[in-house]
Coordinates of C-alpha atoms and ligand atoms in Angstrom, one line a residue:
M1146 CA 0.0 0.0 0.0
E1147 CA 1.4 3.3 -1.1
D1148 CA 0.3 6.8 -0.3
T1149 CA 1.5 8.7 -3.4
Y1150 CA 1.5 12.4 -4.2
K1151 CA -1.6 11.8 -6.3
H1152 CA -3.4 10.2 -3.3
K1153 CA -2.3 13.1 -1.1
G1154 CA -3.5 15.6 -3.6
L1155 CA -6.9 14.0 -4.0
R1156 CA -7.2 13.8 -0.2
K1157 CA -6.6 17.6 0.1
Q1158 CA -9.4 18.1 -2.4
L1159 CA -11.7 15.9 -0.4
V1160 CA -10.9 17.9 2.8
A1161 CA -11.7 21.1 1.0
E1162 CA -15.0 19.6 -0.2
I1163 CA -16.1 18.5 3.3
K1164 CA -15.2 21.9 4.7
R1165 CA -17.3 23.5 1.9
K1166 CA -20.2 21.3 2.9
G1167 CA -20.0 22.7 6.5
I1168 CA -17.6 20.6 8.6
K1169 CA -15.8 22.9 11.0
D1170 CA -14.0 20.9 13.7
E1171 CA -10.3 21.2 12.9
K1172 CA -9.5 17.9 14.6
V1173 CA -12.0 16.0 12.5
I1174 CA -10.8 17.7 9.3
N1175 CA -7.2 16.9 10.2
A1176 CA -8.1 13.2 10.8
I1177 CA -9.8 13.0 7.4
G1178 CA -6.7 14.7 5.9
K1179 CA -4.3 12.3 7.5
I1180 CA -5.9 8.9 7.0
P1181 CA -5.2 7.3 3.5
R1182 CA -8.9 6.3 2.7
H1183 CA -7.7 4.4 -0.4
F1184 CA -6.0 1.8 2.0
F1185 CA -9.6 0.7 2.9
F1186 CA -10.4 0.0 -0.8
E1187 CA -9.4 -2.8 -3.2
K1188 CA -6.5 -1.5 -5.2
I1189 CA -8.5 -1.5 -8.5
F1190 CA -11.1 0.9 -7.0
D1191 CA -8.7 3.2 -5.2
I1192 CA -9.4 6.0 -7.6
H1193 CA -12.9 6.2 -6.0
A1194 CA -11.5 6.6 -2.4
Y1195 CA -11.4 10.4 -2.5
E1196 CA -14.8 11.0 -4.0
D1197 CA -17.2 12.2 -1.3
K1198 CA -19.4 9.1 -1.7
A1199 CA -20.2 5.9 0.1
F1200 CA -18.7 2.8 -1.7
P1201 CA -19.5 -0.9 -1.6
I1202 CA -17.3 -3.2 0.5
E1203 CA -17.7 -6.9 1.2
A1204 CA -20.9 -8.6 2.6
G1205 CA -23.2 -6.1 0.8
Q1206 CA -22.1 -3.3 3.1
T1207 CA -20.6 0.1 2.5
I1208 CA -17.8 2.4 3.7
S1209 CA -19.6 5.6 4.6
Q1210 CA -19.4 8.8 2.7
P1211 CA -16.5 10.9 4.1
Y1212 CA -18.8 13.9 4.8
T1213 CA -21.1 11.6 6.8
V1214 CA -18.1 10.2 8.8
A1215 CA -17.0 13.8 9.5
F1216 CA -20.6 14.9 10.4
Q1217 CA -21.2 12.1 12.8
T1218 CA -17.7 12.5 14.4
E1219 CA -18.3 16.2 14.8
L1220 CA -21.6 15.6 16.6
L1221 CA -19.8 13.2 19.0
D1222 CA -17.5 16.0 20.2
I1223 CA -14.8 13.7 21.3
Q1224 CA -12.2 14.6 23.9
P1225 CA -8.9 12.7 24.1
G1226 CA -9.3 9.5 26.2
D1227 CA -13.1 9.3 25.7
K1228 CA -14.4 5.8 25.6
I1229 CA -16.4 5.5 22.4
L1230 CA -18.6 2.6 21.1
E1231 CA -19.0 2.3 17.4
I1232 CA -21.8 0.1 16.1
G1233 CA -21.0 -1.1 12.6
T1234 CA -17.2 -1.4 12.1
G1235 CA -17.6 -2.0 8.3
S1236 CA -14.3 -1.2 6.7
G1237 CA -12.7 0.2 9.9
Y1238 CA -12.4 3.7 8.4
Q1239 CA -14.7 5.5 10.9
A1240 CA -13.0 3.7 13.8
S1241 CA -9.6 5.0 12.6
V1242 CA -11.0 8.5 12.5
L1243 CA -12.2 8.1 16.1
M1244 CA -8.8 6.9 17.1
E1245 CA -7.0 9.8 15.4
L1246 CA -9.1 12.0 17.8
G1247 CA -7.6 10.2 20.7
A1248 CA -10.7 8.1 21.6
D1249 CA -10.5 4.7 23.2
V1250 CA -12.6 2.9 20.6
Y1251 CA -14.8 -0.2 21.1
T1252 CA -16.3 -1.3 17.7
I1253 CA -18.7 -4.1 16.9
E1254 CA -19.6 -5.6 13.6
Y1255 CA -22.5 -7.9 12.7
Q1256 CA -20.9 -9.4 9.6
K1257 CA -18.3 -12.0 10.5
K1258 CA -16.5 -11.7 7.2
L1259 CA -15.9 -7.9 7.8
Y1260 CA -15.0 -8.4 11.4
Q1261 CA -12.4 -11.0 10.4
K1262 CA -10.9 -8.8 7.7
V1263 CA -10.7 -5.6 9.8
I1264 CA -9.2 -7.3 12.9
R1265 CA -6.2 -8.3 10.7
F1266 CA -6.1 -5.1 8.7
L1267 CA -6.4 -2.1 11.1
P1268 CA -3.4 -3.0 13.2
T1269 CA -1.3 -2.9 10.0
L1270 CA -2.1 0.9 9.9
G1271 CA -1.3 1.3 13.6
Y1272 CA -4.9 1.4 14.8
Q1273 CA -5.8 -1.0 17.7
P1274 CA -9.4 -0.5 18.6
H1275 CA -11.2 -3.2 20.7
M1276 CA -13.0 -5.1 18.0
Y1277 CA -16.0 -7.4 18.5
H1278 CA -18.3 -9.5 16.3
G1279 CA -22.0 -9.6 17.1
D1280 CA -25.2 -7.6 17.4
G1281 CA -24.4 -4.1 18.4
S1282 CA -28.0 -2.9 18.3
R1283 CA -28.0 -3.9 22.0
G1284 CA -24.8 -2.0 22.6
L1285 CA -21.9 -3.7 24.3
L1286 CA -22.9 -3.9 27.9
R1287 CA -19.7 -5.6 29.1
F1288 CA -17.7 -2.3 28.7
A1289 CA -20.4 0.3 29.4
P1290 CA -20.8 3.1 30.2
Y1291 CA -19.4 5.1 27.3
D1292 CA -18.7 8.8 26.7
G1293 CA -20.1 8.4 23.2
I1294 CA -21.9 5.9 21.0
I1295 CA -22.0 6.2 17.2
V1296 CA -24.2 4.0 15.1
T1297 CA -23.2 3.7 11.4
A1298 CA -26.3 1.9 10.1
G1299 CA -29.9 3.1 9.8
A1300 CA -32.1 2.2 12.8
P1301 CA -35.9 2.1 12.9
T1302 CA -35.9 3.7 16.4
V1303 CA -33.5 4.7 19.1
P1304 CA -32.6 1.6 21.1
E1305 CA -33.1 2.2 24.8
D1306 CA -30.2 -0.1 25.5
L1307 CA -27.8 2.4 23.9
V1308 CA -29.1 5.4 25.9
E1309 CA -28.7 3.3 29.1
Q1310 CA -25.1 2.5 28.2
L1311 CA -24.1 6.2 28.0
K1312 CA -22.5 8.0 30.9
P1313 CA -24.3 11.1 32.2
G1314 CA -23.1 13.8 29.8
G1315 CA -22.6 11.2 27.1
R1316 CA -23.7 11.5 23.4
L1317 CA -25.4 9.0 21.1
V1318 CA -25.3 9.8 17.3
I1319 CA -27.6 7.6 15.4
P1320 CA -29.4 7.7 12.0
V1321 CA -33.1 6.9 12.5
G1322 CA -35.7 6.5 9.8
D1323 CA -36.9 4.1 7.1
D1324 CA -34.9 2.1 4.6
K1325 CA -34.6 5.0 2.2
K1326 CA -33.6 7.9 4.4
Q1327 CA -32.8 8.6 8.0
S1328 CA -32.4 11.8 10.0
M1329 CA -29.2 12.1 12.1
Q1330 CA -30.2 12.2 15.7
L1331 CA -28.0 13.5 18.5
I1332 CA -29.1 12.3 21.9
K1333 CA -27.5 13.9 24.9
K1334 CA -27.8 12.1 28.2
I1335 CA -28.0 15.0 30.7
S1336 CA -28.5 12.7 33.7
A1337 CA -29.7 9.2 34.4
D1338 CA -33.3 10.1 33.7
K1339 CA -33.0 13.2 31.4
I1340 CA -32.1 13.3 27.7
E1341 CA -32.1 16.0 25.1
K1342 CA -32.6 15.3 21.4
E1343 CA -31.6 17.1 18.3
A1344 CA -32.2 16.0 14.7
Y1345 CA -30.1 17.0 11.7
N1346 CA -30.1 16.5 7.9
H1347 CA -31.2 13.3 6.1
F1348 CA -28.7 10.6 5.2
C1349 CA -28.9 7.2 3.7
F1350 CA -27.4 4.2 5.5
V1351 CA -27.5 0.4 5.1
P1352 CA -30.0 -1.0 7.6
L1353 CA -29.1 -1.8 11.2
R1354 CA -29.6 -5.5 11.8
G1355 CA -30.2 -7.4 15.0
Q1356 CA -32.6 -7.3 17.9
H1357 CA -33.3 -3.5 17.7
G1358 CA -32.7 -3.3 14.0
W1359 CA -34.7 -4.2 10.9
S1360 CA -34.1 -8.0 10.9
K1361 CA -32.1 -10.6 12.7
Ligands
LIG2641 N1 -18.4 2.6 10.0 C1 -18.2 1.9 8.8 C2 -17.0 2.3 8.0 O1 -16.3 3.2 8.4 O2 -16.7 1.6 7.0 C3 -19.4 2.0 7.9 C4 -20.2 0.8 8.0 S1 -21.6 0.4 7.0 C5 -22.3 1.9 6.5 C6 -22.6 -0.2 8.4 C7 -22.1 -1.4 9.0 O3 -23.0 -1.7 10.1 C8 -22.1 -2.6 8.2 O4 -20.8 -3.2 8.1 C9 -23.1 -3.6 8.8 O5 -22.7 -4.9 8.7 C10 -23.0 -3.1 10.3 N2 -24.2 -3.5 11.1 C11 -25.5 -3.5 10.8 N3 -26.2 -3.9 11.8 C12 -25.3 -4.1 12.8 C13 -25.5 -4.5 14.2 N4 -26.7 -4.8 14.7 N5 -24.4 -4.7 14.9 C14 -23.2 -4.4 14.4 N6 -23.0 -4.0 13.2 C15 -24.0 -3.8 12.4

């Protein structure tokens, strides 16, 4: 895997594009600018890595659009050392962005094939999140509570289990809607029994599976 001048140039253009689309957090922008997204693609498709688009990966899933990755990460408002749970490891790109921001990342993937691939691949880039295979729609109770939870697949509703696994002051970022489009919801857990909700633009994700998803 090589990060050529051409790749670096395309990455700069991508960073300019996500800024133009409204991403402001410098730490998020720097992470997108640093991580070679084409390393997450098959070599023959690497030309597509710096388009601001989602792209198919194995098991019928996708690597999220860079703008979406940046948008969700910005909403999480990560501080170094924060314990973050990601539901939907996919290619491992979003987990790498979270690690670049200094988060202690727990990530869970439903598709065994993707989990097996990413657990071998990410350490070769120097990223060592805690990786699990299973149904993340119920969260990952073993290591809760979390400062932040990010869901990278579209959910029918906000799973109560995820809100419960947040620390007071924690944030859940989750796309909620039908199979065509979802609104990005930010749920702030103010205290054990008080939450605040904000909803943002519409996005289009692959469906969340599992107990609190669309199908088992
Ligand atoms: N974050 C990923 C990345 O950076 O490549 C994007 C992942 S893709 C848009 C969504 C992922 O969520 C898929 O890999 C899918 O298999 C996974 N997924 C769906 N339902 C899940 C569940 N209940 N638990 C864990 N992962 C799930």
